[in-house]
Amino acid sequence: MGRGNRDHVLYLQMTYLSARDANSISDKEFGVGAHCLIASGCRFIDHDHCYSDRATPIASQSSGTEAKIVLEEDVWIGANVIVLNGVTIHRGAIIAAGSVLTKSVGLFEIWGGAPAKKLKDRPQ
């Protein structure tokens, strides 16, 4: 596992996190449900940076929004996906490799792209 505090990561029954590449995990609480697949190279970023004051370097400005990331059960996240703050990936969803997820994903939906958008629903 990559950077981040492991004390804030919850792993439940039958969840697989690829160790082939380091995965960045947020420093805040990060919920992961049972039976999830998280491929290598995924990044979970739970915060933004402020940039509204042009007179102050961005690195010197305060932190922006922080929000929990949640993966419900039976979620499959492809390789090199970036999940941003406040996103919930609901049960049975699939996220295509290389996607940048900025919005929450509904039950049994398949999303992909940068930024990611809904492609279709999983078959019944």
Backbone as ProteinMPNN parsed JSONL, in Angstrom:
{"seq_chain_A": "MGRGNRDHVLYLQMTYLSARDANSISDKEFGVGAHCLIASGCRFIDHDHCYSDRATPIASQSSGTEAKIVLEEDVWIGANVIVLNGVTIHRGAIIAAGSVLTKSVGLFEIWGGAPAKKLKDRPQ", "coords_chain_A": {"N_chain_A": [[0.835, -1.167, 0.0], [0.437, 2.298, -0.607], [1.1, 5.714, 0.208], [-0.481, 7.227, 3.065], [-2.693, 6.688, 5.845], [-3.036, 3.678, 7.284], [-4.701, 3.073, 9.383], [-7.126, 4.252, 8.923], [-8.438, 2.816, 7.037], [-10.822, 0.496, 6.077], [-11.198, -2.857, 5.677], [-13.217, -5.336, 4.389], [-14.791, -8.582, 4.293], [-13.578, -10.644, 1.704], [-12.455, -8.659, -0.021], [-10.356, -7.308, -2.455], [-7.291, -5.798, -2.93], [-5.061, -4.689, -5.177], [-1.598, -5.201, -4.978], [0.369, -4.722, -6.718], [1.126, -2.209, -7.75], [1.714, 0.809, -5.913], [-1.006, 2.046, -4.05], [-2.642, 5.045, -3.522], [-4.059, 6.141, -0.623], [-6.587, 7.918, 1.046], [-6.118, 10.245, 3.798], [-8.142, 10.508, 5.54], [-11.179, 9.001, 6.886], [-12.022, 6.072, 5.111], [-14.194, 4.212, 3.37], [-14.64, 0.834, 2.579], [-16.419, -1.677, 1.087], [-17.502, -5.166, 1.301], [-16.353, -7.807, -0.89], [-15.101, -6.373, -2.966], [-13.169, -5.316, -5.831], [-10.147, -3.836, -6.369], [-8.079, -2.511, -8.571], [-4.568, -2.267, -9.558], [-2.663, 0.762, -9.076], [-4.644, 2.62, -8.455], [-6.006, 5.705, -7.21], [-7.099, 7.502, -4.403], [-8.422, 10.385, -3.499], [-9.09, 12.57, -1.056], [-9.424, 15.314, -0.723], [-9.266, 18.835, -1.667], [-7.494, 21.733, -2.979], [-7.218, 25.157, -2.054], [-7.373, 28.022, -4.21], [-8.082, 30.592, -4.655], [-6.964, 33.105, -4.025], [-5.037, 35.154, -5.765], [-2.744, 36.524, -5.086], [-1.409, 35.01, -3.271], [0.705, 32.211, -3.142], [-0.435, 29.08, -4.407], [0.314, 26.786, -2.96], [0.611, 27.846, -0.447], [-1.887, 28.481, 0.395], [-4.905, 27.71, 2.224], [-6.2, 24.392, 2.918], [-8.66, 22.923, 0.811], [-11.936, 21.683, 0.228], [-12.744, 18.782, 2.086], [-13.782, 15.456, 1.951], [-15.327, 12.368, 2.688], [-14.659, 9.241, 1.06], [-16.455, 6.553, -0.298], [-16.75, 3.134, -0.924], [-19.106, 0.916, -1.72], [-20.325, -2.476, -1.24], [-19.278, -5.147, -3.481], [-17.985, -3.832, -5.665], [-16.14, -2.976, -8.565], [-13.138, -1.674, -9.466], [-11.237, -0.526, -12.045], [-7.794, -0.56, -13.284], [-5.591, 2.134, -12.415], [-7.46, 4.157, -11.79], [-8.769, 7.279, -10.697], [-10.247, 8.506, -7.857], [-12.136, 11.072, -6.609], [-12.702, 13.47, -3.887], [-15.571, 13.056, -1.751], [-17.002, 11.218, -3.244], [-19.212, 8.497, -3.682], [-19.315, 5.144, -4.444], [-21.687, 3.113, -5.432], [-23.231, -0.081, -4.624], [-22.326, -2.873, -6.616], [-21.294, -1.481, -8.793], [-19.187, -0.662, -11.642], [-16.06, 0.637, -12.554], [-14.331, 1.896, -15.228], [-10.971, 1.245, -16.346], [-8.457, 3.745, -15.912], [-10.15, 5.889, -15.509], [-11.408, 9.078, -14.27], [-12.989, 9.84, -11.505], [-15.429, 11.979, -10.519], [-17.948, 12.269, -9.567], [-20.637, 10.727, -7.715], [-21.559, 7.263, -8.084], [-24.229, 5.288, -9.231], [-26.272, 2.405, -8.203], [-25.221, -0.633, -9.617], [-24.183, 0.537, -11.949], [-22.134, 1.294, -14.835], [-19.257, 3.085, -15.348], [-17.027, 5.336, -17.097], [-14.122, 7.094, -18.395], [-12.61, 10.424, -18.597], [-13.389, 13.421, -17.521], [-15.164, 10.87, -15.661], [-18.171, 9.34, -16.851], [-21.543, 8.062, -16.865], [-21.824, 5.04, -18.578], [-23.426, 2.798, -19.065], [-25.932, 0.574, -17.668], [-25.35, -2.323, -15.608], [-26.057, -5.602, -16.872], [-29.164, -7.307, -16.147]], "CA_chain_A": [[0.0, 0.0, 0.0], [1.209, 3.528, -0.723], [0.98, 6.7, 1.267], [-1.762, 7.263, 3.751], [-2.737, 6.08, 7.149], [-3.789, 2.423, 7.204], [-5.675, 3.011, 10.458], [-8.387, 4.801, 8.452], [-8.936, 1.984, 5.949], [-11.591, -0.632, 6.549], [-11.284, -3.931, 4.698], [-14.199, -6.317, 4.781], [-14.697, -9.914, 3.714], [-13.385, -10.901, 0.28], [-12.099, -7.464, -0.773], [-9.011, -7.469, -2.989], [-6.585, -4.575, -3.296], [-3.847, -5.109, -5.861], [-0.374, -4.653, -4.411], [1.355, -4.636, -7.794], [1.576, -0.822, -7.694], [1.248, 1.481, -4.701], [-2.294, 2.721, -4.135], [-2.74, 6.165, -2.604], [-5.277, 6.1, 0.165], [-6.795, 9.185, 1.729], [-5.758, 10.287, 5.213], [-9.395, 10.53, 6.299], [-11.874, 7.728, 6.864], [-12.198, 5.574, 3.749], [-15.01, 3.023, 3.528], [-14.572, -0.169, 1.515], [-17.321, -2.777, 1.381], [-17.099, -6.548, 1.025], [-16.366, -8.342, -2.258], [-14.651, -5.355, -3.925], [-11.917, -5.494, -6.551], [-9.498, -2.544, -6.605], [-6.895, -2.84, -9.368], [-3.342, -1.541, -9.25], [-2.489, 2.142, -9.497], [-5.782, 3.49, -8.142], [-5.748, 6.809, -6.287], [-8.285, 7.975, -3.696], [-7.996, 11.714, -3.053], [-10.226, 13.041, -0.268], [-9.343, 16.754, -0.456], [-8.917, 19.781, -2.726], [-6.66, 22.851, -2.531], [-7.748, 26.489, -2.379], [-6.576, 28.743, -5.202], [-8.849, 31.803, -4.953], [-6.197, 34.328, -3.787], [-3.937, 35.203, -6.745], [-1.553, 37.123, -4.468], [-0.785, 34.008, -2.408], [0.978, 30.959, -3.865], [-1.418, 28.029, -4.143], [0.831, 25.902, -1.915], [0.503, 28.532, 0.841], [-3.291, 28.684, 0.738], [-5.459, 26.662, 3.072], [-6.787, 23.233, 2.252], [-10.031, 23.101, 0.35], [-12.945, 20.744, 0.695], [-12.404, 17.392, 2.399], [-14.992, 14.646, 2.058], [-15.121, 10.917, 2.733], [-14.872, 8.409, -0.126], [-17.064, 5.291, 0.111], [-16.973, 2.071, -1.9], [-20.013, -0.068, -1.152], [-19.928, -3.846, -1.559], [-19.331, -5.681, -4.844], [-17.548, -2.785, -6.592], [-14.921, -3.293, -9.315], [-12.463, -0.465, -9.941], [-10.15, -0.892, -12.944], [-6.452, -0.025, -13.023], [-5.244, 3.554, -12.565], [-8.625, 5.031, -11.603], [-8.653, 8.323, -9.676], [-11.531, 8.791, -7.228], [-11.98, 12.339, -5.892], [-13.402, 13.637, -2.616], [-17.021, 13.077, -1.679], [-17.608, 10.242, -4.156], [-19.661, 7.189, -3.218], [-19.526, 4.184, -5.523], [-22.709, 2.24, -4.863], [-23.13, -1.536, -4.783], [-22.366, -3.5, -7.925], [-20.815, -0.599, -9.855], [-17.903, -0.931, -12.291], [-15.395, 1.839, -13.04], [-13.365, 1.496, -16.254], [-9.565, 1.599, -16.131], [-8.02, 5.066, -16.334], [-11.187, 6.908, -15.301], [-11.297, 10.076, -13.207], [-14.345, 9.848, -10.971], [-15.705, 13.215, -9.79], [-19.341, 12.205, -9.108], [-21.042, 9.433, -7.175], [-22.011, 6.276, -9.065], [-25.412, 4.578, -8.756], [-26.297, 0.945, -8.117], [-25.031, -1.456, -10.815], [-23.839, 1.351, -13.115], [-20.779, 1.198, -15.38], [-18.763, 4.427, -15.672], [-15.681, 5.416, -17.64], [-13.704, 8.342, -19.009], [-11.951, 11.459, -17.794], [-14.0, 12.882, -16.305], [-16.006, 9.699, -15.878], [-19.618, 9.507, -17.003], [-22.23, 6.792, -16.949], [-21.825, 4.423, -19.898], [-24.611, 1.95, -19.134], [-26.215, -0.228, -16.472], [-25.005, -3.733, -15.718], [-27.204, -6.439, -17.247], [-29.949, -7.901, -15.034]], "C_chain_A": [[0.887, 1.24, 0.0], [1.042, 4.43, 0.471], [-0.392, 6.644, 1.897], [-1.69, 6.503, 5.049], [-3.616, 4.838, 7.092], [-4.84, 2.315, 8.291], [-7.044, 3.521, 10.028], [-8.99, 3.98, 7.323], [-9.621, 0.759, 6.534], [-11.695, -1.658, 5.427], [-12.256, -4.98, 5.217], [-13.987, -7.598, 4.0], [-14.553, -9.897, 2.192], [-13.145, -9.64, -0.558], [-10.644, -7.595, -1.184], [-8.458, -6.134, -3.448], [-5.266, -5.002, -3.913], [-2.635, -4.434, -5.246], [0.713, -4.501, -5.474], [1.954, -3.236, -7.869], [1.037, -0.218, -6.411], [-0.077, 2.179, -4.97], [-2.312, 3.84, -3.114], [-4.088, 6.109, -1.913], [-5.385, 7.412, 0.924], [-6.374, 9.09, 3.185], [-6.986, 10.327, 6.107], [-10.01, 9.139, 6.26], [-12.21, 7.343, 5.432], [-12.953, 4.259, 3.857], [-14.925, 2.107, 2.329], [-15.438, -1.352, 1.923], [-16.744, -4.132, 1.014], [-17.156, -6.844, -0.477], [-15.989, -7.299, -3.319], [-13.358, -5.792, -4.6], [-11.36, -4.104, -6.847], [-8.174, -2.841, -7.292], [-5.712, -1.942, -9.011], [-3.384, -0.101, -9.767], [-3.638, 3.077, -9.188], [-5.399, 4.531, -7.103], [-7.07, 7.266, -5.71], [-7.893, 9.274, -3.005], [-9.183, 12.389, -2.368], [-10.246, 14.55, -0.025], [-9.015, 17.536, -1.732], [-7.94, 20.803, -2.148], [-7.341, 24.155, -2.917], [-6.804, 27.171, -3.36], [-7.179, 30.111, -5.513], [-8.068, 33.108, -4.791], [-4.98, 34.345, -4.713], [-2.643, 35.74, -6.153], [-0.786, 36.135, -3.592], [-0.516, 32.751, -3.221], [-0.029, 29.875, -3.458], [-0.961, 27.13, -2.992], [0.713, 26.523, -0.524], [-0.941, 28.772, 1.261], [-3.816, 27.484, 1.528], [-5.989, 25.503, 2.234], [-8.213, 23.544, 1.863], [-10.949, 22.075, 0.977], [-12.345, 19.372, 0.976], [-13.704, 16.634, 2.545], [-14.642, 13.167, 1.923], [-15.414, 10.273, 1.376], [-15.404, 7.06, 0.362], [-17.2, 4.365, -1.094], [-17.889, 1.062, -1.225], [-19.581, -1.462, -1.61], [-20.06, -4.155, -3.044], [-19.025, -4.626, -5.898], [-16.267, -3.248, -7.282], [-14.368, -1.992, -9.862], [-11.258, -0.903, -10.757], [-8.852, -0.185, -12.597], [-6.378, 1.481, -13.26], [-6.44, 4.505, -12.525], [-8.305, 6.045, -10.514], [-10.058, 8.617, -9.176], [-11.337, 10.03, -6.354], [-12.941, 12.454, -4.709], [-14.921, 13.667, -2.759], [-17.732, 12.053, -2.535], [-18.008, 8.982, -3.385], [-19.89, 6.331, -4.457], [-20.451, 3.113, -4.952], [-22.558, 0.798, -5.33], [-23.239, -1.975, -6.243], [-21.849, -2.667, -9.078], [-19.465, -1.055, -10.392], [-17.363, 0.385, -12.821], [-14.286, 1.406, -13.988], [-11.962, 1.994, -15.928], [-9.272, 2.998, -16.662], [-9.024, 6.182, -16.119], [-10.823, 7.879, -14.19], [-12.717, 10.313, -12.709], [-14.551, 11.07, -10.081], [-17.112, 13.244, -9.2], [-19.637, 10.809, -8.582], [-21.693, 8.577, -8.258], [-23.16, 5.477, -8.465], [-25.253, 3.065, -8.739], [-26.144, 0.309, -9.499], [-24.78, -0.65, -12.089], [-22.406, 1.087, -13.545], [-20.388, 2.587, -15.859], [-17.367, 4.346, -16.258], [-15.402, 6.785, -18.211], [-13.048, 9.3, -18.037], [-12.462, 12.829, -18.25], [-14.967, 11.742, -16.646], [-17.47, 10.097, -16.012], [-20.238, 8.123, -17.106], [-22.245, 6.294, -18.386], [-23.075, 3.571, -20.1], [-24.84, 1.311, -17.771], [-25.715, -1.643, -16.699], [-26.234, -4.53, -16.106], [-27.881, -7.038, -16.009], [-29.498, -9.309, -14.74]], "O_chain_A": [[1.983, 1.216, 0.56], [0.866, 3.973, 1.6], [-1.336, 6.087, 1.336], [-0.737, 5.768, 5.31], [-4.822, 4.945, 6.872], [-5.787, 1.542, 8.148], [-8.035, 3.247, 10.706], [-9.966, 4.412, 6.708], [-9.06, 0.071, 7.387], [-12.219, -1.361, 4.354], [-12.132, -5.452, 6.347], [-13.104, -7.68, 3.147], [-15.306, -9.223, 1.489], [-13.597, -9.573, -1.701], [-9.792, -7.949, -0.368], [-9.074, -5.429, -4.248], [-4.437, -5.615, -3.24], [-2.644, -3.225, -5.018], [1.857, -4.183, -5.148], [3.165, -3.092, -8.035], [0.024, -0.673, -5.881], [-0.246, 2.828, -6.003], [-2.022, 3.602, -1.941], [-5.13, 6.037, -2.564], [-4.381, 7.951, 1.39], [-6.282, 7.998, 3.744], [-6.863, 10.191, 7.325], [-9.443, 8.213, 5.679], [-12.63, 8.183, 4.636], [-12.415, 3.284, 4.381], [-15.113, 2.541, 1.193], [-15.221, -1.957, 2.973], [-15.637, -4.229, 0.484], [-17.904, -6.214, -1.224], [-16.499, -7.338, -4.439], [-12.559, -6.533, -4.027], [-12.017, -3.292, -7.498], [-7.25, -3.363, -6.667], [-5.851, -0.98, -8.255], [-4.049, 0.205, -10.757], [-3.616, 4.23, -9.619], [-4.574, 4.275, -6.226], [-8.054, 7.405, -6.436], [-7.125, 9.267, -2.043], [-10.166, 12.738, -3.022], [-11.021, 15.02, 0.808], [-8.555, 16.977, -2.728], [-7.6, 20.744, -0.967], [-7.965, 24.251, -3.973], [-5.596, 26.934, -3.347], [-6.83, 30.726, -6.521], [-8.463, 34.126, -5.359], [-4.004, 33.634, -4.473], [-1.561, 35.445, -6.66], [0.357, 36.394, -3.215], [-1.407, 32.268, -3.919], [-0.416, 29.783, -2.293], [-1.769, 26.755, -2.143], [0.715, 25.803, 0.474], [-1.188, 29.223, 2.379], [-3.241, 26.396, 1.498], [-6.194, 25.617, 1.026], [-8.889, 24.34, 2.516], [-10.753, 21.657, 2.118], [-11.537, 18.865, 0.198], [-14.634, 17.114, 3.194], [-13.773, 12.783, 1.141], [-16.303, 10.709, 0.645], [-14.876, 6.489, 1.316], [-17.7, 4.763, -2.146], [-17.489, 0.417, -0.256], [-18.57, -1.601, -2.298], [-20.834, -3.526, -3.766], [-19.722, -4.532, -6.909], [-15.403, -3.85, -6.644], [-15.035, -1.29, -10.623], [-10.36, -1.569, -10.241], [-8.818, 0.681, -11.724], [-7.008, 2.022, -14.169], [-6.417, 5.553, -13.169], [-7.65, 5.716, -9.525], [-10.952, 8.937, -9.959], [-10.483, 10.043, -5.468], [-13.861, 11.651, -4.551], [-15.477, 14.205, -3.716], [-18.963, 12.021, -2.55], [-17.253, 8.472, -2.557], [-20.572, 6.743, -5.396], [-20.053, 2.315, -4.104], [-21.854, 0.505, -6.296], [-24.106, -1.524, -6.992], [-21.948, -3.087, -10.231], [-18.701, -1.734, -9.706], [-18.085, 1.157, -13.452], [-13.402, 0.641, -13.605], [-11.795, 3.043, -15.305], [-9.768, 3.391, -17.718], [-8.768, 7.319, -16.514], [-10.043, 7.56, -13.292], [-13.54, 10.911, -13.402], [-13.931, 11.189, -9.024], [-17.439, 14.139, -8.421], [-18.979, 9.837, -8.952], [-22.291, 9.084, -9.207], [-23.077, 5.035, -7.319], [-24.247, 2.519, -9.194], [-26.854, 0.672, -10.437], [-25.121, -1.097, -13.184], [-21.564, 0.706, -12.732], [-21.087, 3.196, -16.669], [-16.612, 3.419, -15.966], [-16.325, 7.553, -18.483], [-12.942, 9.04, -16.838], [-12.005, 13.343, -19.271], [-15.506, 11.663, -17.75], [-17.941, 11.046, -15.386], [-19.555, 7.14, -17.396], [-22.628, 7.023, -19.301], [-23.703, 3.61, -21.158], [-24.048, 1.483, -16.844], [-25.659, -2.115, -17.834], [-27.346, -4.177, -15.712], [-27.25, -7.245, -14.972], [-30.04, -9.956, -13.845]]}, "name": "protein", "num_of_chains": 1, "seq": "MGRGNRDHVLYLQMTYLSARDANSISDKEFGVGAHCLIASGCRFIDHDHCYSDRATPIASQSSGTEAKIVLEEDVWIGANVIVLNGVTIHRGAIIAAGSVLTKSVGLFEIWGGAPAKKLKDRPQ"}
